[in-house]
Coordinates of C-alpha atoms in Angstrom, one line a residue:
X101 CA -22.6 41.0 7.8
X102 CA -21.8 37.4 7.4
X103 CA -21.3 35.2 10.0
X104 CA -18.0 34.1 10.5
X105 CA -17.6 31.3 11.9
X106 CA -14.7 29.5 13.7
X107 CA -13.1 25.4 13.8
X108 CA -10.5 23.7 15.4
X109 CA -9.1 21.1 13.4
X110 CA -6.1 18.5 14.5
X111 CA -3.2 18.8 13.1
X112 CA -2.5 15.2 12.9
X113 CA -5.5 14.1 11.0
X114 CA -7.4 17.2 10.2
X115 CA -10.2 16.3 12.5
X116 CA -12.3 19.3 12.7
X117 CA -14.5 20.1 15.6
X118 CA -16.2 23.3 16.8
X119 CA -14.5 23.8 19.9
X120 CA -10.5 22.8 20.9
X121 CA -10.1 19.4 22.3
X122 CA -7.1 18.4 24.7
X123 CA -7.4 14.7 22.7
X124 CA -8.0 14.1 18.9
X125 CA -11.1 11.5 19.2
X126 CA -9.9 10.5 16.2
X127 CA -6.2 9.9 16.2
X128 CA -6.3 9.8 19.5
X129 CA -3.2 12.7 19.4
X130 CA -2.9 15.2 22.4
X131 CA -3.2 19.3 22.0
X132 CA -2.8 18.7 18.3
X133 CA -6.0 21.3 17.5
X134 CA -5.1 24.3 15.6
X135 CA -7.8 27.2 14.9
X136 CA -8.9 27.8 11.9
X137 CA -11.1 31.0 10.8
X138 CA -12.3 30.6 7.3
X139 CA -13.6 34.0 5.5
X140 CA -16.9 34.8 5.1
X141 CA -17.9 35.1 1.5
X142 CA -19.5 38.6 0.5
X143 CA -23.0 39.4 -0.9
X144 CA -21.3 41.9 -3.1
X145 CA -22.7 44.2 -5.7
X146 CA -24.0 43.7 -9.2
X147 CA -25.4 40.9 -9.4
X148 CA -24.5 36.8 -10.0
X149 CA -24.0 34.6 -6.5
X150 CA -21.6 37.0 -3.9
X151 CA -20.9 39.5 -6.5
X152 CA -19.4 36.6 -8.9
X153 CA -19.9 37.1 -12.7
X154 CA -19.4 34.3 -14.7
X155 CA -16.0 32.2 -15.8
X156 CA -15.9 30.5 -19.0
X157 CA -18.1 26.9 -19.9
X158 CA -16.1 24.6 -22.2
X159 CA -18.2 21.5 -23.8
X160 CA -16.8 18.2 -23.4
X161 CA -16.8 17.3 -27.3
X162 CA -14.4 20.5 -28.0
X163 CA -12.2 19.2 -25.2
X164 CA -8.9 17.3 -27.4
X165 CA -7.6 14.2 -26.4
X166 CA -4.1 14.0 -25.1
X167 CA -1.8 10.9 -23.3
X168 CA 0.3 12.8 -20.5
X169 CA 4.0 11.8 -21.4
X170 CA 5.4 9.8 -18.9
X171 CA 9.3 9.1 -18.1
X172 CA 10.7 6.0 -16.4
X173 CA 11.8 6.4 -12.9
X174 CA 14.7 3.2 -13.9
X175 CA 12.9 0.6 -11.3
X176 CA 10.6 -1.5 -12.9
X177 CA 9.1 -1.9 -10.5
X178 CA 7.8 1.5 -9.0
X179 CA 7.0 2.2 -12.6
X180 CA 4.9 -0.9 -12.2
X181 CA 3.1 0.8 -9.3
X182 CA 2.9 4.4 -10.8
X183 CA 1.1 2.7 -13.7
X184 CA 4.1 2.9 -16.2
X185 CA 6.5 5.3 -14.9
X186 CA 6.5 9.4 -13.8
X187 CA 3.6 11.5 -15.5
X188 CA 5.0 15.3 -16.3
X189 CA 3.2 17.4 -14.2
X190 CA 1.5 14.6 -11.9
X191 CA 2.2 14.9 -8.3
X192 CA 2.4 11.7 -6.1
X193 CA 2.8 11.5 -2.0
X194 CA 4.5 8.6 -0.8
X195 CA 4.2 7.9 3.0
X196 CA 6.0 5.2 5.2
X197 CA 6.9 5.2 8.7
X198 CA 10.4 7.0 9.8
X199 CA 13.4 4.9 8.6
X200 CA 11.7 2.7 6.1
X201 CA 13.7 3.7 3.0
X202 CA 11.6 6.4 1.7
X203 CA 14.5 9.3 1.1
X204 CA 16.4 6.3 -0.1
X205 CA 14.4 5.3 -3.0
X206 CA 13.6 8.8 -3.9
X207 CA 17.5 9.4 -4.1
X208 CA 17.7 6.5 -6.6
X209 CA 15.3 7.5 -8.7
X210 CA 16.6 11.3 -8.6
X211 CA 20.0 9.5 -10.1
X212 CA 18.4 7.0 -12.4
X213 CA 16.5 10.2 -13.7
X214 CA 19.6 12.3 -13.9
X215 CA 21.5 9.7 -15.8
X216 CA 19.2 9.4 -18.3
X217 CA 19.5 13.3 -18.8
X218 CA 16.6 14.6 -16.8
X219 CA 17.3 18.0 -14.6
X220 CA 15.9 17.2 -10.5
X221 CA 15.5 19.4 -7.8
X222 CA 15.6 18.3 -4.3
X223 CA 13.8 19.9 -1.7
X224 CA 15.9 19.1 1.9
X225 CA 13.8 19.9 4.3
X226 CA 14.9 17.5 6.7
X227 CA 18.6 16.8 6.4
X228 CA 21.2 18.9 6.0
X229 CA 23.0 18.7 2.4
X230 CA 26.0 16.9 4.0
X231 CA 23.7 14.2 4.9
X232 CA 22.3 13.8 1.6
X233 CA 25.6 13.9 -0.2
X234 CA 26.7 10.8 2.9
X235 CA 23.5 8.8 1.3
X236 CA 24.6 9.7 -2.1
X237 CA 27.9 8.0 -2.0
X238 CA 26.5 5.2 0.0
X239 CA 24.6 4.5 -2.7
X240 CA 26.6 4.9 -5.5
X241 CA 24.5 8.4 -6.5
X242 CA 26.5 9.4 -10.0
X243 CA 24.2 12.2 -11.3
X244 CA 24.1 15.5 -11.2
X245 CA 21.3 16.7 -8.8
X246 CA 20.0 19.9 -7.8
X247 CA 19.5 20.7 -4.2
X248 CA 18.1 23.4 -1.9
X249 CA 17.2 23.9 1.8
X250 CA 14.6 26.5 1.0
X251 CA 11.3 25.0 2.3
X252 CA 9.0 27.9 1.1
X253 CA 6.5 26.7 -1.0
X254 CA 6.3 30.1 -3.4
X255 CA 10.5 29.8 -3.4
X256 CA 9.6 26.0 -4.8
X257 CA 7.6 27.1 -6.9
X258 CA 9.7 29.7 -8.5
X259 CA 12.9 26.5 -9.0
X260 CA 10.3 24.6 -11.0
X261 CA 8.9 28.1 -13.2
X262 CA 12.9 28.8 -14.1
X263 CA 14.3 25.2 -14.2
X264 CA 11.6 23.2 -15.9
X265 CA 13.6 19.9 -13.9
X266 CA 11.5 16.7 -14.9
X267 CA 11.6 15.6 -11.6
X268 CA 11.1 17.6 -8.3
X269 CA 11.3 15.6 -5.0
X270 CA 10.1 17.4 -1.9
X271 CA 11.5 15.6 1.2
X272 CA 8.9 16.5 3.2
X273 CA 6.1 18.2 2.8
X274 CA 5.3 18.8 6.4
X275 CA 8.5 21.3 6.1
X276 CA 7.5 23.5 3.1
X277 CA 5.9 26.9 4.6
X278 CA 3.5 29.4 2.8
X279 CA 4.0 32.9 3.5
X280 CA 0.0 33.8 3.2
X281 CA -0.8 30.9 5.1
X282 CA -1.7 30.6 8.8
X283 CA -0.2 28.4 11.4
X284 CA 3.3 26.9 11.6
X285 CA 5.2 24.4 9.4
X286 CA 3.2 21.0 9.3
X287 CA 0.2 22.5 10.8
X288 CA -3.0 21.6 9.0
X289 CA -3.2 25.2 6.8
X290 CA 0.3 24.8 6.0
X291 CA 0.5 21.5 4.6
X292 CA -3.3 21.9 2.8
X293 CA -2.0 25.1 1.2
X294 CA 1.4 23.7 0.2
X295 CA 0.4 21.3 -1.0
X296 CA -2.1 22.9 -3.5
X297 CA 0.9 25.2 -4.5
X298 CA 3.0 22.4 -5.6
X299 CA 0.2 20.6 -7.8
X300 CA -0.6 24.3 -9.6
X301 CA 3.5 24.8 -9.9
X302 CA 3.4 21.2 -11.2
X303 CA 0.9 21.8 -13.6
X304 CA 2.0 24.9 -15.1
X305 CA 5.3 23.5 -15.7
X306 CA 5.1 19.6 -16.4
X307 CA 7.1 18.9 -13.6
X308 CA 6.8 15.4 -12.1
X309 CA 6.5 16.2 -8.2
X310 CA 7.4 13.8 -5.3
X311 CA 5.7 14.9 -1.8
X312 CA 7.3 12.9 1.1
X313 CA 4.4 12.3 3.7
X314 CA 4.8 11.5 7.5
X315 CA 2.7 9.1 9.1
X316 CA 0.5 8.8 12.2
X317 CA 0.8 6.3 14.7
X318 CA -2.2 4.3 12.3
X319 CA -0.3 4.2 9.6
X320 CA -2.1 6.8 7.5
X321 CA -0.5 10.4 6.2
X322 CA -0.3 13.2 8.6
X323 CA -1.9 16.3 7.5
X324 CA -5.4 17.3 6.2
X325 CA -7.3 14.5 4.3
X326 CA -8.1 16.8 1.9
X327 CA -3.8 16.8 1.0
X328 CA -4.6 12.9 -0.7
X329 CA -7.1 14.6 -2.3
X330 CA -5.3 17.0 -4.3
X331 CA -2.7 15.3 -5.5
X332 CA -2.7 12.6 -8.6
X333 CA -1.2 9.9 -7.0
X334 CA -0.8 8.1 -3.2
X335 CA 1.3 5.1 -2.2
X336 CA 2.6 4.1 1.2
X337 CA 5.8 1.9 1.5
X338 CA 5.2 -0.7 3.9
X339 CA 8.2 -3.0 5.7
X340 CA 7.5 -7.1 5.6
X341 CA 10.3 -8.7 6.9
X342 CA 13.5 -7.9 4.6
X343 CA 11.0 -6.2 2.5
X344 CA 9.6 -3.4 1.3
X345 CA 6.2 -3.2 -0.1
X346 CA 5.2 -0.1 -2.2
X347 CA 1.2 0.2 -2.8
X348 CA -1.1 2.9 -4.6
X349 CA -4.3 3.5 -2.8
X350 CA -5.0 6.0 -5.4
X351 CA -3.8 6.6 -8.9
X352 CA -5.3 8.9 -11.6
X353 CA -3.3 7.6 -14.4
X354 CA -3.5 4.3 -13.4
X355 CA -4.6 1.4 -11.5
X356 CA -5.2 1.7 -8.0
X357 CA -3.9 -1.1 -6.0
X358 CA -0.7 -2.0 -7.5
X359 CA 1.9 -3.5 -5.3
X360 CA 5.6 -3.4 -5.9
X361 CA 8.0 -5.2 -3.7
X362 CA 12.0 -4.5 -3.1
X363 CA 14.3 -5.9 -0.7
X364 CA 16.7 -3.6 1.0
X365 CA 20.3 -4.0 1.1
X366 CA 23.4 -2.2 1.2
X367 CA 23.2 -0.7 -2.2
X368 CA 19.7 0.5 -1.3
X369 CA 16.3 -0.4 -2.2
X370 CA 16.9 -3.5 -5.2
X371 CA 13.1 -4.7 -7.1
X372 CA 12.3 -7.7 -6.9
X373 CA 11.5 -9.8 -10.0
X374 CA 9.9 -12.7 -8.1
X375 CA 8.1 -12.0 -5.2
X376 CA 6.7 -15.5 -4.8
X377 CA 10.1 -17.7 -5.2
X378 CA 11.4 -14.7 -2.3
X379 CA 8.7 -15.2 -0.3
X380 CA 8.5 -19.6 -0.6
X381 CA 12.5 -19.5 -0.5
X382 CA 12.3 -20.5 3.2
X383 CA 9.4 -23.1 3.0
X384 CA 9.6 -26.5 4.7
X385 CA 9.1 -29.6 1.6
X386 CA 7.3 -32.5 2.9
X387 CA 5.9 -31.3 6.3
X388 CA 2.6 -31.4 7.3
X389 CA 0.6 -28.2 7.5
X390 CA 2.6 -26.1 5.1
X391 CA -0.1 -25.2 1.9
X392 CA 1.2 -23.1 -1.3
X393 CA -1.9 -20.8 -1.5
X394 CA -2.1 -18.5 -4.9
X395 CA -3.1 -15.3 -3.5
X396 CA -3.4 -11.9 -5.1
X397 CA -2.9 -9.0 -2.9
X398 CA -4.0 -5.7 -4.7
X399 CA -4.1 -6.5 -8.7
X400 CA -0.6 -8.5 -8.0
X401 CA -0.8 -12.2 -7.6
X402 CA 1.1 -14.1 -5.7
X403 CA 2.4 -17.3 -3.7
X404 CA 2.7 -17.9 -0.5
X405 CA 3.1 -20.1 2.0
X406 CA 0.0 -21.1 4.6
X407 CA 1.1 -22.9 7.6
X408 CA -1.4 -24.5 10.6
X409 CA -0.4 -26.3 13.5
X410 CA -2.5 -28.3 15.6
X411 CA -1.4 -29.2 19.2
X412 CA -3.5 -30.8 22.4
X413 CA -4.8 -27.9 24.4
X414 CA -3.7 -28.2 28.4
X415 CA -6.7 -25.3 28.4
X416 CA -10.4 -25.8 29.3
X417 CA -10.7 -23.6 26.2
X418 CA -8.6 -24.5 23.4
X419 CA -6.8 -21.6 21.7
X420 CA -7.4 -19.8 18.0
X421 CA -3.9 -18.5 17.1
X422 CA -4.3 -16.7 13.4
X423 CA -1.4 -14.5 12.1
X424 CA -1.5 -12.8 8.6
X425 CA -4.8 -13.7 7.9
X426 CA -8.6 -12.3 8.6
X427 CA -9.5 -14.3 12.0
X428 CA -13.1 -14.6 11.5
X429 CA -12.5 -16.4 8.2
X430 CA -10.3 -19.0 9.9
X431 CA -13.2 -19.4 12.5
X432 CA -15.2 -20.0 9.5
X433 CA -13.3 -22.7 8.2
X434 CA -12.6 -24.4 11.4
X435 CA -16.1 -24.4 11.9
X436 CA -17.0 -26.0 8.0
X437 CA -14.0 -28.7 9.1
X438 CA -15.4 -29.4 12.0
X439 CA -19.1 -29.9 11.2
X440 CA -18.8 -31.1 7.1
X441 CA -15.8 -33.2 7.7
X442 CA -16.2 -34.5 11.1
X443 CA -12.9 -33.4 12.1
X444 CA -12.5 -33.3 15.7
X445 CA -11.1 -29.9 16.7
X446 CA -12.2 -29.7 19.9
X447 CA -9.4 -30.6 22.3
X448 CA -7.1 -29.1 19.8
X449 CA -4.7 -25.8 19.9
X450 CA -5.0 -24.7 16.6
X451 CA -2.2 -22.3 15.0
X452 CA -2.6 -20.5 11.5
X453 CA 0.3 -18.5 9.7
X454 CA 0.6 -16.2 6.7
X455 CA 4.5 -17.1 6.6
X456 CA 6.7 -13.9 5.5
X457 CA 5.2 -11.2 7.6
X458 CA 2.5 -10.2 5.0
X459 CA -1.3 -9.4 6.0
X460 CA -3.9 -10.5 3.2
X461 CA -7.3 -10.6 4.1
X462 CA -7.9 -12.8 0.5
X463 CA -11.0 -15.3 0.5
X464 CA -9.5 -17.0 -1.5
X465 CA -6.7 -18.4 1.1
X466 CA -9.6 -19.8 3.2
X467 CA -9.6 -23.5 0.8
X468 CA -5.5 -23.2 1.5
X469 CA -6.3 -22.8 5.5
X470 CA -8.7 -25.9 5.3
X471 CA -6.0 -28.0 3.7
X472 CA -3.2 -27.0 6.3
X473 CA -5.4 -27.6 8.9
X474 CA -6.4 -31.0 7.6
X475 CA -3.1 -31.5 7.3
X476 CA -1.4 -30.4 10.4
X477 CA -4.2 -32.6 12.4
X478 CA -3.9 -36.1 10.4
X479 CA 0.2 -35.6 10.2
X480 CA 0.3 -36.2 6.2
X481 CA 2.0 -33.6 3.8
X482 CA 0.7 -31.7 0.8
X483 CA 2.4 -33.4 -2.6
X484 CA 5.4 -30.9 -3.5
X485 CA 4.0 -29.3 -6.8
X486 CA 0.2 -29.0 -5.9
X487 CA -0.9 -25.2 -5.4
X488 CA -4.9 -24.2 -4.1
X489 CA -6.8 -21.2 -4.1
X490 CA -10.7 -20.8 -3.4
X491 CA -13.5 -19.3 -1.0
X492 CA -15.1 -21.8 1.4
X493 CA -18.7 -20.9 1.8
X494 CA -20.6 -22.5 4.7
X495 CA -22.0 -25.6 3.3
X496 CA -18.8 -26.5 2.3
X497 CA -18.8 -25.2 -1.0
X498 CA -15.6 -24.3 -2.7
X499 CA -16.2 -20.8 -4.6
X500 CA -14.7 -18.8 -7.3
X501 CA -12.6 -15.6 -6.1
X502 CA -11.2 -13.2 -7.8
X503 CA -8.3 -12.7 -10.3
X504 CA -9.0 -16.5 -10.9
X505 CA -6.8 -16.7 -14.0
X506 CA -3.5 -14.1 -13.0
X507 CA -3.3 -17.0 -9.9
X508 CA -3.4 -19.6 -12.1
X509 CA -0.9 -18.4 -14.4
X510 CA 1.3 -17.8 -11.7
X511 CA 1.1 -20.8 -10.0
X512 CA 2.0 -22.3 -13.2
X513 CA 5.0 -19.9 -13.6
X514 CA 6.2 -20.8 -10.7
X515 CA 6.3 -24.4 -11.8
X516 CA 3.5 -25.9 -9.5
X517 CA 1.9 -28.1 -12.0
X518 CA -1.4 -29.2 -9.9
X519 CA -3.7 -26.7 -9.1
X520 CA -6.7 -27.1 -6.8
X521 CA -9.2 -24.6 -7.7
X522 CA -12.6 -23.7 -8.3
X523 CA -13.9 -25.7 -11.2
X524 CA -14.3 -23.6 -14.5
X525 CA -11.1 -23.2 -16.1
X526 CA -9.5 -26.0 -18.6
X527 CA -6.0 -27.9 -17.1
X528 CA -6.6 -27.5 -13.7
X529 CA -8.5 -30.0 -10.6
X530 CA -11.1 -28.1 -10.4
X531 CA -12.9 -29.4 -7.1
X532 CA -16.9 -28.1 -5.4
X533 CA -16.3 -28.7 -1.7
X534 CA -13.9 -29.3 0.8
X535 CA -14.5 -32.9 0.8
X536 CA -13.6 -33.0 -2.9
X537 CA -10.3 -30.8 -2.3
X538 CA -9.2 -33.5 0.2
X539 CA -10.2 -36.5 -2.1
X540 CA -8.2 -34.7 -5.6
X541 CA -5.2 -33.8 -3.1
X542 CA -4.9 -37.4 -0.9
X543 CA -6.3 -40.5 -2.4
X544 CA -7.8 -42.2 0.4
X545 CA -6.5 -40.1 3.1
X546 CA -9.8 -39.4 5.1
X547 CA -9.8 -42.6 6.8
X548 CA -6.3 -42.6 7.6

C-alpha cells in the first residue's frame, strides 16, 4: 500500500511544511496551518502508469486558430490594463487592501456592462444585499444586476451553466465553499478548489469571471499560490495619495505590467486620462531642486516630479533621506556627484523625493536625481520646459534605459520641449555624462 503522506500548509500564504507550526516563517501569520492529506495514487490493474490508460494526443498543426471575444468593461482605462477589455470565459483576481475601492469598481463595471445589454451575476459574499443596493445608489448604479448570497462554489457554478451572464463578479473568493472540499471557508483547500471550479464553470460557459482576493499584511493575495496560477489574469489595486493605481502582474491575453490609474471621488472610482499633468499639478516653477523626470512604471510612461534638498548636517554623520526611490541608486549618484564633479556633499543633509506618493525603482530617474541634487546644493532652478531621463553608470556615464522613445513622446505631449537624454534619438540634447547634463541644462553654471 502506498504511502500516504501528510502536510501542513498556512492558510495565509500556502506555506507548506511537514509538521504544524505555531508561526508561518513565511508570512510571519500565527496558527494559520491547516492539514492537508493528499491521496495516494494506486498501482491499479491492467496496465499504463497507476492503472491509467490513455487520453487523447491532439497535434499542434490541427489545433484552429481563434481570437477570444472580448467585451468592454466602459473604463478605458481598466480595459487598458486587461489588455483591451473582458475576455469571455477568462477569469481575472483583483486584490487590494480592505477599503481601497475594489467592490466599488467592480459595481461600475457590473452597470456599465448591464447598460450596454450584458446579463451579471454578483456573488455577495461579504455584504448583505442592502448594502450593495446602498453602494448602488451612491453611485448612480442604473442596470439591472443579478445578485445572490449563495457562496457555494457548485451553486455558482450552476448560475453561470443556466444564465450564460457575460460577466460574473465574485466578491470574494475567500467566501465561496466547496462541498467535496476539506477545511473551512478561506482555508487553503477551499480557496485552491474554488477557485479551479470557477475557471472550468468559466470555460464551459464563456463567462467573464471576477475573483475578489484578500491580501496579507505584505501586500500579496491570501490563499494558495497556486490560486494566481490558475486563473488568466492578476492585478492588485494599489492607493497613491488620491489615487488608485490598478497593475497586471500577470495577463494571458495581454501585456503584463500595465498600469491604470483612477482618482476616487464621490461618484466612485473616475480614469484618469493624464496621469502626468495629475501627478505635476502640484509642482513648485522656478525652485531649486525640483527635476521633471520621464519615467515609465510598468509599460506606462510617465512624468513626475523629483525633488532633493540639501541642508547643513548638525550630525557627525550627515543623513541620506530617499523616499519613492531605490536608496542604493541614490547612494550611487551621490557618490558619481561627489567624486566626478567635485561636489562637496560631505557636511550636507541630503533629502530625495519621488513627489505623489508613488515607488519606482526606474534607472532611469537616477540622471533626474543628479540634476536635483546639483540643484538643490548650488540654489539655481531647472529651466521650466526642460525634462531628463537616463541611467548614471559609475564613471559618470549617462546610459540608455528603457522604453527610451514612449518617454520621449510623452514628455513632448506634455509640452516639455527640451529633453535631456541619452544621445541616439533625433530632436532631443542628447548628453554622455553628468558633466555634459549640467553644461546642456545651465550654461556656465558649474563655477557659480
Amino acid at each position: 500500500m502506498a504511502r500516504v503522506v501528510t502536510k501542513y500548509v498556512c492558510s495565509s500564504c500556502g506555506y507548506q511544511s511537514a509538521k504544524p507550526l505555531g508561526r508561518c516563517p513565511n508570512c510571519q501569520a500565527w496558527n494559520s496551518f491547516e492539514e492537508e492529506t493528499p491521496q495516494a495514487a494506486s498501482a491499479g490493474k491492467g496496465g499504463g502508469y497507476g492503472g491509467v490508460r490513455g487520453g487523447k494526443l491532439t497535434a499542434l498543426s490541427t489545433v484552429g486558430r481563434r481570437e477570444e471575444p472580448r467585451t468592454s468593461s466602459g473604463l478605458p482605462e481598466l480595459d487598458r490594463v486587461l489588455g483591451g477589455g473582458l475576455v469571455a470565459g477568462g477569469v481575472t483576481l483583483i486584490g487590494g487592501e480592505p477599503g481601497i475601492g475594489k467592490s466599488t469598481l467592480l459595481l461600475q463595471v457590473a452597470d456599465l456592462v448591464a447598460r450596454s445589454g450584458g446579463k451579471v451575476l454578483y456573488v455577495a459574499g461579504e455584504e448583505s444585499l442592502e448594502q450593495i443596493r446602498l453602494r448602488a445608489d451612491r453611485l448612480g448604479v442604473l442596470g439591472e444586476i443579478e445578485l445572490t448570497r449563495d457562496t457555494r462554489a457548485e451553486m455558482i457554478a450552476a448560475h453561470m451553466d443556466a444564465e450564460r451572464p457575460a460577466l460574473c463578479i465574485i466578491d470574494s473568493i475567500q467566501t465561496v465553499t466547496l462541498e467535496d472540499s476539506a477545511g473551512v471557508a478561506g482555508g487553503v483547500s477551499q480557496v485552491r478548489d474554488a477557485t479551479a471550479t470557477l475557471t472550468r464553470a468559466a470555460k464551459e460557459t464563456g463567462t467573464a469571471t471576477v475573483l475578489v482576493g484578500h491580501v496579507t499584511k505584505d501586500g500579496t493575495v491570501a490563499g494558495p499560490k497556486v490560486m494566481e496560477h490558475i486563473v488568466d489574469t492578476t492585478v492588485f489595486l494599489e492607493s497613491v495619495g488620491s489615487f488608485r493605481l490598478l497593475r497586471s502582474v500577470k495577463n494571458r491575453f495581454g501585456q503584463a505590467g500595465e498600469l491604470g490609474v483612477f482618482e476616487m471621488r464621490e461618484s466612485g472610482l473616475v480614469a484618469v486620462e493624464n496621469p502626468s499633468a495629475a501627478f505635476l499639478a502640484e509642482r513648485p516653477i522656478g525652485v531649486p531642486g525640483s527635476v521633471v523626470a520621464a519615467t515609465q512604471d510598468g509599460h506606462r510612461p510617465m512624468l513626475l516630479e523629483v525633488q532633493a534638498l540639501a541642508a547643513r548636517t548638525p550630525y557627525p554623520n550627515p543623513r541620506r533621506v530617499v523616499v519613492g526611490l531605490d536608496a542604493r541608486r541614490v547612494d550611487v549618484v551621490l557618490a558619481v556627484l561627489e567624486r566626478r564633479l567635485n561636489l562637496a556633499l560631505g557636511n550636507l543633509d541630503i533629502y530625495v523625493n519621488l513627489a505623489g506618493g508613488l515607488k519606482v525603482p526606474d534607472p532611469g530617474l537616477d540622471l533626474a536625481v543628479a540634476l536635483a541634487v546639483y540643484s538643490a546644493v548650488v540654489g539655481k532652478a531647472l529651466p521650466a520646459n526642460v525634462a531628463v531621463f537616463g541611467e548614471v553608470g559609475l564613471a559618470g556615464e549617462v546610459r540608455t534605459v528603457q522604453g527610451t522613445l514612449r518617454r520621449a513622446e510623452e514628455a513632448r505631449r506634455a509640452g516639455y520641449t527640451r529633453l535631456v537624454m541619452p544621445p541616439g534619438m533625433d530632436g532631443a540634447e542628447g548628453v554622455r555624462s553628468v558633466e555634459d547634463a549640467l553644461g546642456v541644462v545651465w550654461q556656465g553654471v558649474k563655477g557659480a
